[in-house]
PDB file of C-alpha atoms in Angstrom:
ATOM      1  CA  MET A  17       8.178 -38.517  15.119  1.00  0.00           C
ATOM      2  CA  SER A  18       7.651 -36.230  18.693  1.00  0.00           C
ATOM      3  CA  VAL A  19       6.693 -32.566  19.090  1.00  0.00           C
ATOM      4  CA  ASN A  20       8.789 -31.981  22.324  1.00  0.00           C
ATOM      5  CA  SER A  21      12.299 -31.270  20.770  1.00  0.00           C
ATOM      6  CA  LEU A  22      11.409 -27.432  19.860  1.00  0.00           C
ATOM      7  CA  ARG A  23      14.377 -25.029  18.318  1.00  0.00           C
ATOM      8  CA  GLY A  24      12.023 -23.256  15.854  1.00  0.00           C
ATOM      9  CA  LEU A  25       8.956 -22.870  13.311  1.00  0.00           C
ATOM     10  CA  LEU A  26       8.106 -23.039   9.733  1.00  0.00           C
ATOM     11  CA  ILE A  27       4.186 -21.283   9.757  1.00  0.00           C
ATOM     12  CA  ASP A  28       2.172 -21.741   6.719  1.00  0.00           C
ATOM     13  CA  LEU A  29       0.311 -18.073   6.344  1.00  0.00           C
ATOM     14  CA  ASP A  30      -2.919 -18.396   4.019  1.00  0.00           C
ATOM     15  CA  GLY A  31      -5.523 -20.488   6.652  1.00  0.00           C
ATOM     16  CA  THR A  32      -2.907 -20.374   9.268  1.00  0.00           C
ATOM     17  CA  MET A  33      -2.076 -17.052  10.010  1.00  0.00           C
ATOM     18  CA  TYR A  34      -5.054 -15.077   8.239  1.00  0.00           C
ATOM     19  CA  HIS A  35      -7.813 -16.080   5.350  1.00  0.00           C
ATOM     20  CA  GLY A  36      -7.502 -12.925   3.053  1.00  0.00           C
ATOM     21  CA  GLY A  37      -7.090  -9.519   4.993  1.00  0.00           C
ATOM     22  CA  ILE A  38      -8.562 -10.677   8.139  1.00  0.00           C
ATOM     23  CA  MET A  39      -6.254 -12.331  11.007  1.00  0.00           C
ATOM     24  CA  ILE A  40      -7.001 -15.318  12.196  1.00  0.00           C
ATOM     25  CA  PRO A  41      -7.978 -15.425  16.151  1.00  0.00           C
ATOM     26  CA  GLY A  42      -4.856 -15.663  18.633  1.00  0.00           C
ATOM     27  CA  ALA A  43      -2.107 -15.336  15.197  1.00  0.00           C
ATOM     28  CA  ASP A  44      -1.210 -12.092  17.026  1.00  0.00           C
ATOM     29  CA  GLU A  45      -0.882 -13.622  20.533  1.00  0.00           C
ATOM     30  CA  LEU A  46       0.874 -16.766  18.752  1.00  0.00           C
ATOM     31  CA  ILE A  47       4.000 -14.602  17.700  1.00  0.00           C
ATOM     32  CA  ALA A  48       4.522 -11.974  20.409  1.00  0.00           C
ATOM     33  CA  GLU A  49       5.025 -15.131  22.381  1.00  0.00           C
ATOM     34  CA  LEU A  50       7.100 -16.988  20.135  1.00  0.00           C
ATOM     35  CA  ARG A  51       9.418 -13.759  20.076  1.00  0.00           C
ATOM     36  CA  ARG A  52       9.067 -13.694  24.211  1.00  0.00           C
ATOM     37  CA  LEU A  53      10.551 -16.984  23.640  1.00  0.00           C
ATOM     38  CA  GLU A  54      12.822 -16.357  21.238  1.00  0.00           C
ATOM     39  CA  ILE A  55      11.989 -19.329  19.136  1.00  0.00           C
ATOM     40  CA  GLY A  56      12.846 -18.855  15.846  1.00  0.00           C
ATOM     41  CA  PHE A  57      10.752 -18.669  12.909  1.00  0.00           C
ATOM     42  CA  LEU A  58       9.501 -18.130   9.577  1.00  0.00           C
ATOM     43  CA  PHE A  59       6.245 -17.676   7.849  1.00  0.00           C
ATOM     44  CA  VAL A  60       6.801 -20.108   4.323  1.00  0.00           C
ATOM     45  CA  THR A  61       4.421 -19.609   2.015  1.00  0.00           C
ATOM     46  CA  ASN A  62       3.637 -21.128  -1.486  1.00  0.00           C
ATOM     47  CA  ASN A  63       2.563 -17.556  -3.078  1.00  0.00           C
ATOM     48  CA  SER A  64       4.795 -16.684  -5.489  1.00  0.00           C
ATOM     49  CA  SER A  65       3.106 -13.059  -6.213  1.00  0.00           C
ATOM     50  CA  MET A  66       4.236 -10.817  -3.447  1.00  0.00           C
ATOM     51  CA  THR A  67       7.533  -9.836  -2.460  1.00  0.00           C
ATOM     52  CA  PRO A  68       8.531 -10.338   1.455  1.00  0.00           C
ATOM     53  CA  GLU A  69       7.985  -6.734   1.956  1.00  0.00           C
ATOM     54  CA  ALA A  70       4.672  -7.000   0.630  1.00  0.00           C
ATOM     55  CA  PHE A  71       3.214  -9.724   3.076  1.00  0.00           C
ATOM     56  CA  ALA A  72       5.546  -8.404   6.141  1.00  0.00           C
ATOM     57  CA  GLU A  73       2.995  -5.418   5.342  1.00  0.00           C
ATOM     58  CA  ARG A  74       0.279  -7.472   4.764  1.00  0.00           C
ATOM     59  CA  LEU A  75       0.936  -9.089   8.816  1.00  0.00           C
ATOM     60  CA  ASN A  76       1.686  -5.804  10.009  1.00  0.00           C
ATOM     61  CA  ALA A  77      -1.826  -4.420   8.729  1.00  0.00           C
ATOM     62  CA  MET A  78      -3.653  -7.585  10.727  1.00  0.00           C
ATOM     63  CA  GLY A  79      -1.603  -6.667  14.190  1.00  0.00           C
ATOM     64  CA  ILE A  80       0.812  -9.022  13.642  1.00  0.00           C
ATOM     65  CA  PRO A  81       4.624  -7.785  14.064  1.00  0.00           C
ATOM     66  CA  ALA A  82       6.744  -8.977  10.589  1.00  0.00           C
ATOM     67  CA  LYS A  83       9.989  -8.328   8.907  1.00  0.00           C
ATOM     68  CA  PRO A  84      10.677  -9.089   5.360  1.00  0.00           C
ATOM     69  CA  SER A  85      13.277 -11.609   6.696  1.00  0.00           C
ATOM     70  CA  ASP A  86      10.417 -13.410   8.897  1.00  0.00           C
ATOM     71  CA  VAL A  87       8.968 -14.322   5.689  1.00  0.00           C
ATOM     72  CA  CYS A  88      10.505 -17.209   2.887  1.00  0.00           C
ATOM     73  CA  THR A  89       8.079 -17.951  -0.199  1.00  0.00           C
ATOM     74  CA  SER A  90       8.448 -20.089  -3.170  1.00  0.00           C
ATOM     75  CA  ALA A  91       9.603 -17.183  -5.344  1.00  0.00           C
ATOM     76  CA  GLN A  92      12.815 -17.120  -3.338  1.00  0.00           C
ATOM     77  CA  GLY A  93      12.952 -20.398  -3.435  1.00  0.00           C
ATOM     78  CA  ALA A  94      12.876 -21.034  -7.045  1.00  0.00           C
ATOM     79  CA  ALA A  95      15.357 -18.381  -7.280  1.00  0.00           C
ATOM     80  CA  ALA A  96      17.622 -19.648  -4.575  1.00  0.00           C
ATOM     81  CA  TYR A  97      17.736 -23.211  -6.302  1.00  0.00           C
ATOM     82  CA  ILE A  98      18.083 -22.199 -10.253  1.00  0.00           C
ATOM     83  CA  ALA A  99      20.935 -19.422  -9.206  1.00  0.00           C
ATOM     84  CA  GLU A 100      22.676 -22.297  -7.191  1.00  0.00           C
ATOM     85  CA  ARG A 101      22.738 -24.484 -10.401  1.00  0.00           C
ATOM     86  CA  GLN A 102      22.944 -22.089 -12.974  1.00  0.00           C
ATOM     87  CA  PRO A 103      24.264 -18.948 -11.753  1.00  0.00           C
ATOM     88  CA  GLY A 104      23.085 -16.172 -14.271  1.00  0.00           C
ATOM     89  CA  ALA A 105      20.760 -18.165 -15.981  1.00  0.00           C
ATOM     90  CA  ARG A 106      18.574 -16.649 -18.797  1.00  0.00           C
ATOM     91  CA  VAL A 107      15.196 -16.944 -16.957  1.00  0.00           C
ATOM     92  CA  HIS A 108      11.431 -16.684 -19.097  1.00  0.00           C
ATOM     93  CA  VAL A 109       8.604 -15.941 -16.485  1.00  0.00           C
ATOM     94  CA  VAL A 110       5.338 -16.737 -16.685  1.00  0.00           C
ATOM     95  CA  GLY A 111       3.738 -15.097 -13.127  1.00  0.00           C
ATOM     96  CA  GLU A 112       3.983 -11.439 -11.162  1.00  0.00           C
ATOM     97  CA  HIS A 113       6.119  -9.401  -9.445  1.00  0.00           C
ATOM     98  CA  GLY A 114       7.041 -11.551  -6.237  1.00  0.00           C
ATOM     99  CA  LEU A 115       8.259 -13.666  -9.333  1.00  0.00           C
ATOM    100  CA  ARG A 116      10.680 -11.325 -11.430  1.00  0.00           C
ATOM    101  CA  THR A 117      11.982  -9.747  -8.286  1.00  0.00           C
ATOM    102  CA  ALA A 118      13.243 -13.104  -6.916  1.00  0.00           C
ATOM    103  CA  LEU A 119      14.693 -13.952  -9.680  1.00  0.00           C
ATOM    104  CA  GLU A 120      16.215 -10.954 -10.638  1.00  0.00           C
ATOM    105  CA  GLU A 121      17.539 -10.518  -6.323  1.00  0.00           C
ATOM    106  CA  ALA A 122      19.496 -13.576  -7.459  1.00  0.00           C
ATOM    107  CA  GLY A 123      21.289 -12.303  -9.911  1.00  0.00           C
ATOM    108  CA  LEU A 124      19.189 -14.361 -12.867  1.00  0.00           C
ATOM    109  CA  GLN A 125      18.242 -12.554 -15.976  1.00  0.00           C
ATOM    110  CA  LEU A 126      14.628 -11.961 -17.237  1.00  0.00           C
ATOM    111  CA  VAL A 127      14.535 -12.592 -21.055  1.00  0.00           C
ATOM    112  CA  GLU A 128      11.613 -13.337 -23.456  1.00  0.00           C
ATOM    113  CA  ASP A 129      13.430 -15.057 -26.164  1.00  0.00           C
ATOM    114  CA  GLU A 130      15.988 -17.901 -26.144  1.00  0.00           C
ATOM    115  CA  PRO A 131      15.372 -18.777 -22.226  1.00  0.00           C
ATOM    116  CA  GLU A 132      17.681 -22.265 -20.380  1.00  0.00           C
ATOM    117  CA  LEU A 133      14.969 -22.225 -17.853  1.00  0.00           C
ATOM    118  CA  VAL A 134      11.048 -21.581 -18.318  1.00  0.00           C
ATOM    119  CA  VAL A 135       9.907 -20.163 -14.329  1.00  0.00           C
ATOM    120  CA  GLN A 136       5.574 -20.494 -14.046  1.00  0.00           C
ATOM    121  CA  GLY A 137       3.723 -19.280 -11.186  1.00  0.00           C
ATOM    122  CA  ILE A 138       0.044 -17.744 -10.569  1.00  0.00           C
ATOM    123  CA  ASP A 139      -0.053 -15.171 -12.966  1.00  0.00           C
ATOM    124  CA  ARG A 140      -3.608 -13.555 -12.976  1.00  0.00           C
ATOM    125  CA  GLN A 141      -2.699 -11.329 -16.005  1.00  0.00           C
ATOM    126  CA  LEU A 142      -2.336 -14.619 -17.892  1.00  0.00           C
ATOM    127  CA  THR A 143      -2.720 -14.568 -21.966  1.00  0.00           C
ATOM    128  CA  TYR A 144      -3.194 -17.667 -24.444  1.00  0.00           C
ATOM    129  CA  ASP A 145       0.076 -15.952 -26.198  1.00  0.00           C
ATOM    130  CA  LYS A 146       1.623 -16.355 -22.844  1.00  0.00           C
ATOM    131  CA  VAL A 147       0.918 -20.099 -22.311  1.00  0.00           C
ATOM    132  CA  ALA A 148       1.972 -20.548 -25.845  1.00  0.00           C
ATOM    133  CA  LYS A 149       6.059 -18.840 -25.507  1.00  0.00           C
ATOM    134  CA  ALA A 150       6.435 -20.884 -22.464  1.00  0.00           C
ATOM    135  CA  VAL A 151       5.292 -24.068 -24.000  1.00  0.00           C
ATOM    136  CA  ARG A 152       7.043 -23.350 -27.421  1.00  0.00           C
ATOM    137  CA  HIS A 153      10.478 -23.240 -25.324  1.00  0.00           C
ATOM    138  CA  ILE A 154       9.707 -25.724 -23.181  1.00  0.00           C
ATOM    139  CA  ARG A 155       9.334 -27.763 -25.975  1.00  0.00           C
ATOM    140  CA  ASP A 156      12.662 -25.967 -27.994  1.00  0.00           C
ATOM    141  CA  GLY A 157      14.540 -27.207 -24.435  1.00  0.00           C
ATOM    142  CA  ALA A 158      14.567 -25.194 -21.755  1.00  0.00           C
ATOM    143  CA  GLY A 159      13.878 -26.363 -18.709  1.00  0.00           C
ATOM    144  CA  SER A 160      10.632 -25.734 -16.714  1.00  0.00           C
ATOM    145  CA  ILE A 161      10.684 -24.776 -13.117  1.00  0.00           C
ATOM    146  CA  LEU A 162       6.933 -24.531 -11.140  1.00  0.00           C
ATOM    147  CA  THR A 163       7.189 -22.214  -8.107  1.00  0.00           C
ATOM    148  CA  ASN A 164       3.951 -24.477  -6.473  1.00  0.00           C
ATOM    149  CA  PRO A 165       1.785 -27.178  -6.938  1.00  0.00           C
ATOM    150  CA  ASP A 166      -1.510 -25.508  -5.709  1.00  0.00           C
ATOM    151  CA  LEU A 167      -4.268 -26.009  -8.062  1.00  0.00           C
ATOM    152  CA  LEU A 168      -6.570 -23.389  -6.506  1.00  0.00           C
ATOM    153  CA  VAL A 169      -5.957 -20.728  -4.150  1.00  0.00           C
ATOM    154  CA  PRO A 170      -8.392 -18.749  -1.910  1.00  0.00           C
ATOM    155  CA  ALA A 171      -9.561 -15.376  -3.402  1.00  0.00           C
ATOM    156  CA  GLU A 172     -11.995 -12.669  -1.717  1.00  0.00           C
ATOM    157  CA  HIS A 173     -15.526 -14.347  -3.752  1.00  0.00           C
ATOM    158  CA  GLY A 174     -14.070 -18.133  -3.094  1.00  0.00           C
ATOM    159  CA  LEU A 175     -11.334 -19.809  -4.530  1.00  0.00           C
ATOM    160  CA  MET A 176      -9.720 -19.301  -7.983  1.00  0.00           C
ATOM    161  CA  PRO A 177      -6.970 -21.185 -10.067  1.00  0.00           C
ATOM    162  CA  GLY A 178      -3.697 -21.568  -8.817  1.00  0.00           C
ATOM    163  CA  ALA A 179      -0.131 -21.561 -10.135  1.00  0.00           C
ATOM    164  CA  GLY A 180      -0.862 -25.621 -10.539  1.00  0.00           C
ATOM    165  CA  SER A 181      -3.456 -24.692 -12.911  1.00  0.00           C
ATOM    166  CA  ILE A 182      -1.387 -23.180 -15.098  1.00  0.00           C
ATOM    167  CA  GLY A 183       1.476 -25.629 -14.953  1.00  0.00           C
ATOM    168  CA  ALA A 184      -0.986 -28.286 -15.860  1.00  0.00           C
ATOM    169  CA  MET A 185      -1.659 -26.267 -18.788  1.00  0.00           C
ATOM    170  CA  LEU A 186       1.946 -26.299 -19.526  1.00  0.00           C
ATOM    171  CA  ARG A 187       2.883 -29.499 -18.330  1.00  0.00           C
ATOM    172  CA  ALA A 188       0.198 -31.443 -21.135  1.00  0.00           C
ATOM    173  CA  ALA A 189       1.384 -29.361 -23.958  1.00  0.00           C
ATOM    174  CA  SER A 190       5.015 -29.292 -23.822  1.00  0.00           C
ATOM    175  CA  GLY A 191       5.097 -32.867 -22.143  1.00  0.00           C
ATOM    176  CA  VAL A 192       7.776 -32.064 -19.534  1.00  0.00           C
ATOM    177  CA  GLU A 193       6.916 -32.723 -16.032  1.00  0.00           C
ATOM    178  CA  PRO A 194       8.199 -29.223 -14.177  1.00  0.00           C
ATOM    179  CA  THR A 195      10.487 -29.058 -10.933  1.00  0.00           C
ATOM    180  CA  VAL A 196       8.262 -28.052  -8.360  1.00  0.00           C
ATOM    181  CA  ILE A 197       9.885 -26.015  -5.799  1.00  0.00           C
ATOM    182  CA  GLY A 198       7.047 -25.564  -2.831  1.00  0.00           C
ATOM    183  CA  LYS A 199       4.787 -27.291  -0.656  1.00  0.00           C
ATOM    184  CA  PRO A 200       4.717 -30.459  -0.660  1.00  0.00           C
ATOM    185  CA  SER A 201       8.257 -30.473  -2.361  1.00  0.00           C
ATOM    186  CA  ALA A 202      11.562 -30.569  -0.321  1.00  0.00           C
ATOM    187  CA  ILE A 203      12.795 -27.668  -1.747  1.00  0.00           C
ATOM    188  CA  LEU A 204      11.223 -24.719  -0.452  1.00  0.00           C
ATOM    189  CA  MET A 205      11.000 -26.779   2.718  1.00  0.00           C
ATOM    190  CA  ASP A 206      15.344 -27.654   2.649  1.00  0.00           C
ATOM    191  CA  PHE A 207      15.353 -23.796   1.212  1.00  0.00           C
ATOM    192  CA  ALA A 208      13.351 -22.404   4.841  1.00  0.00           C
ATOM    193  CA  LEU A 209      15.247 -24.820   7.035  1.00  0.00           C
ATOM    194  CA  LYS A 210      19.076 -23.567   5.804  1.00  0.00           C
ATOM    195  CA  ARG A 211      17.766 -19.963   6.395  1.00  0.00           C
ATOM    196  CA  LEU A 212      16.791 -20.991   9.881  1.00  0.00           C
ATOM    197  CA  GLY A 213      19.836 -22.337  10.566  1.00  0.00           C
ATOM    198  CA  LEU A 214      18.088 -25.819  12.111  1.00  0.00           C
ATOM    199  CA  ASN A 215      17.686 -29.072  11.560  1.00  0.00           C
ATOM    200  CA  ALA A 216      13.726 -30.998  10.329  1.00  0.00           C
ATOM    201  CA  SER A 217      13.917 -32.788  13.839  1.00  0.00           C
ATOM    202  CA  GLU A 218      13.923 -29.749  15.617  1.00  0.00           C
ATOM    203  CA  THR A 219      11.342 -28.003  13.785  1.00  0.00           C
ATOM    204  CA  TRP A 220       7.506 -27.826  13.133  1.00  0.00           C
ATOM    205  CA  MET A 221       5.487 -27.391  10.618  1.00  0.00           C
ATOM    206  CA  ILE A 222       2.670 -25.547  11.283  1.00  0.00           C
ATOM    207  CA  GLY A 223       0.032 -25.290   8.864  1.00  0.00           C
ATOM    208  CA  ASP A 224      -3.990 -26.129   7.716  1.00  0.00           C
ATOM    209  CA  ASN A 225      -3.230 -28.426   4.365  1.00  0.00           C
ATOM    210  CA  PRO A 226      -2.160 -31.909   5.046  1.00  0.00           C
ATOM    211  CA  ALA A 227      -1.720 -31.672   1.070  1.00  0.00           C
ATOM    212  CA  THR A 228       0.994 -29.044   1.274  1.00  0.00           C
ATOM    213  CA  ASP A 229       1.730 -28.541   4.750  1.00  0.00           C
ATOM    214  CA  ILE A 230       2.430 -32.012   6.495  1.00  0.00           C
ATOM    215  CA  ALA A 231       2.902 -33.408   3.290  1.00  0.00           C
ATOM    216  CA  ALA A 232       6.099 -31.204   3.308  1.00  0.00           C
ATOM    217  CA  ALA A 233       6.617 -31.871   6.737  1.00  0.00           C
ATOM    218  CA  GLN A 234       6.664 -35.414   5.803  1.00  0.00           C
ATOM    219  CA  ALA A 235       9.086 -35.106   2.694  1.00  0.00           C
ATOM    220  CA  VAL A 236      11.448 -33.739   5.166  1.00  0.00           C
ATOM    221  CA  GLY A 237      11.114 -35.099   8.817  1.00  0.00           C
ATOM    222  CA  CYS A 238       9.940 -32.293  10.532  1.00  0.00           C
ATOM    223  CA  PRO A 239       7.408 -32.234  13.105  1.00  0.00           C
ATOM    224  CA  SER A 240       4.151 -31.514  11.990  1.00  0.00           C
ATOM    225  CA  VAL A 241       1.142 -29.604  13.310  1.00  0.00           C
ATOM    226  CA  LEU A 242      -2.140 -29.573  11.535  1.00  0.00           C
ATOM    227  CA  VAL A 243      -4.412 -26.103  12.761  1.00  0.00           C
ATOM    228  CA  LEU A 244      -7.728 -26.326  12.186  1.00  0.00           C
ATOM    229  CA  THR A 245      -8.309 -22.801  11.055  1.00  0.00           C
ATOM    230  CA  GLY A 246      -8.726 -22.888   7.652  1.00  0.00           C
ATOM    231  CA  LEU A 247      -8.550 -25.793   4.706  1.00  0.00           C
ATOM    232  CA  ALA A 248      -8.797 -28.532   7.801  1.00  0.00           C
ATOM    233  CA  THR A 249     -11.640 -28.542   9.649  1.00  0.00           C
ATOM    234  CA  GLY A 250     -13.112 -30.872  12.318  1.00  0.00           C
ATOM    235  CA  ASP A 251     -15.284 -32.482  10.148  1.00  0.00           C
ATOM    236  CA  ASN A 252     -13.036 -32.742   7.299  1.00  0.00           C
ATOM    237  CA  TYR A 253      -9.031 -33.274   8.064  1.00  0.00           C
ATOM    238  CA  LYS A 254      -9.610 -37.103   8.392  1.00  0.00           C
ATOM    239  CA  GLU A 255     -10.386 -37.250   5.328  1.00  0.00           C
ATOM    240  CA  LEU A 256      -8.015 -34.485   3.980  1.00  0.00           C
ATOM    241  CA  LEU A 257      -4.669 -36.187   5.730  1.00  0.00           C
ATOM    242  CA  ALA A 258      -6.420 -39.570   4.053  1.00  0.00           C
ATOM    243  CA  SER A 259      -6.237 -38.314   0.449  1.00  0.00           C
ATOM    244  CA  ALA A 260      -2.820 -36.531   1.129  1.00  0.00           C
ATOM    245  CA  GLY A 261      -1.447 -39.797   2.233  1.00  0.00           C
ATOM    246  CA  CYS A 262       0.325 -38.073   5.528  1.00  0.00           C
ATOM    247  CA  GLU A 263      -0.104 -38.070   9.266  1.00  0.00           C
ATOM    248  CA  ALA A 264       0.016 -34.527  11.535  1.00  0.00           C
ATOM    249  CA  THR A 265       2.297 -35.026  14.453  1.00  0.00           C
ATOM    250  CA  ALA A 266      -0.382 -32.973  16.282  1.00  0.00           C
ATOM    251  CA  VAL A 267      -3.764 -31.954  15.441  1.00  0.00           C
ATOM    252  CA  ILE A 268      -4.747 -29.024  17.339  1.00  0.00           C
ATOM    253  CA  ASP A 269      -7.862 -26.467  16.675  1.00  0.00           C
ATOM    254  CA  THR A 270      -7.094 -22.806  17.488  1.00  0.00           C
ATOM    255  CA  LEU A 271      -3.635 -20.822  17.683  1.00  0.00           C
ATOM    256  CA  TYR A 272      -4.773 -20.095  21.302  1.00  0.00           C
ATOM    257  CA  ASP A 273      -4.785 -23.536  21.914  1.00  0.00           C
ATOM    258  CA  LEU A 274      -1.246 -23.718  19.578  1.00  0.00           C
ATOM    259  CA  LYS A 275       0.096 -21.325  22.273  1.00  0.00           C
ATOM    260  CA  GLN A 276      -0.427 -23.103  25.388  1.00  0.00           C
ATOM    261  CA  PHE A 277       0.791 -26.208  23.558  1.00  0.00           C
ATOM    262  CA  ILE A 278       3.923 -25.066  22.423  1.00  0.00           C
ATOM    263  CA  GLY A 279       4.442 -23.568  26.098  1.00  0.00           C
ATOM    264  CA  GLU A 280       3.617 -27.112  27.243  1.00  0.00           C
ATOM    265  CA  ARG A 281       5.848 -28.928  25.318  1.00  0.00           C
ATOM    266  CA  LEU A 282       8.571 -26.685  26.214  1.00  0.00           C
ATOM    267  CA  ALA A 283       8.156 -26.626  29.863  1.00  0.00           C
ATOM    268  CA  SER A 284       8.116 -30.375  29.245  1.00  0.00           C
ATOM    269  CA  SER A 285      11.151 -30.824  27.510  1.00  0.00           C
ATOM    270  CA  ARG A 286      12.959 -28.518  30.019  1.00  0.00           C
ATOM    271  CA  GLN A 287      11.759 -30.503  33.163  1.00  0.00           C
ATOM    272  CA  SER A 288      13.144 -33.509  31.356  1.00  0.00           C
ATOM    273  CA  ARG A 289      16.867 -32.331  30.975  1.00  0.00           C
TER     274      ARG A 289
END
């Protein structure tokens, strides 16, 4: 697979554009260059807790100009997936504001009892009662949707349990395997590509996590660029790729290098025409 054909990019956020509230060096210049070159892109995140508006606000506060329409979340992907198959479905939510908002905006009904589906993302106010109720609904026949499988997510003081860890409890207790929306599932990637209006072969996936970003690209046939700005480093990226069972089309150290790499590939592509 070649990265020479480039019309758009899907770009991970945490670990690729920023760490917490701190911009990764070169992120602002990279996005400015993409806008100058008129290359379409979407920020694609497994994080279901925030709305696109909140993500855009965070990016702007770091100096990365962004609009809500630039952001594609696993919550939006889950909402679209359900609305397409079961318009107006009754949905019980284990999750936060971003997930609830996406489901409501898709015309789904948020309910406490007798749901058709249980949709679960990260929930930092999780209680035993919430878990018990969700498990009861699933065991009573409700479908199970997991926004993303991340077992751990970065936080200010280190790693904390992610949506996938909560999902593991629901799966173990209910005996039901959920439909997974976020990376490495092809569902979120297909949703993002449809929004971008491009084919997989002409769209690069940029990310720092082989098990989610690079595996997701492989699942749909996107060229992928692993950046060593977050989870993957020069010391561990080969091991992480092997563990994830995937290969990146290119491995690049910094976002400054990525900006240069994009320019070179575009120039090469234009010369070959």
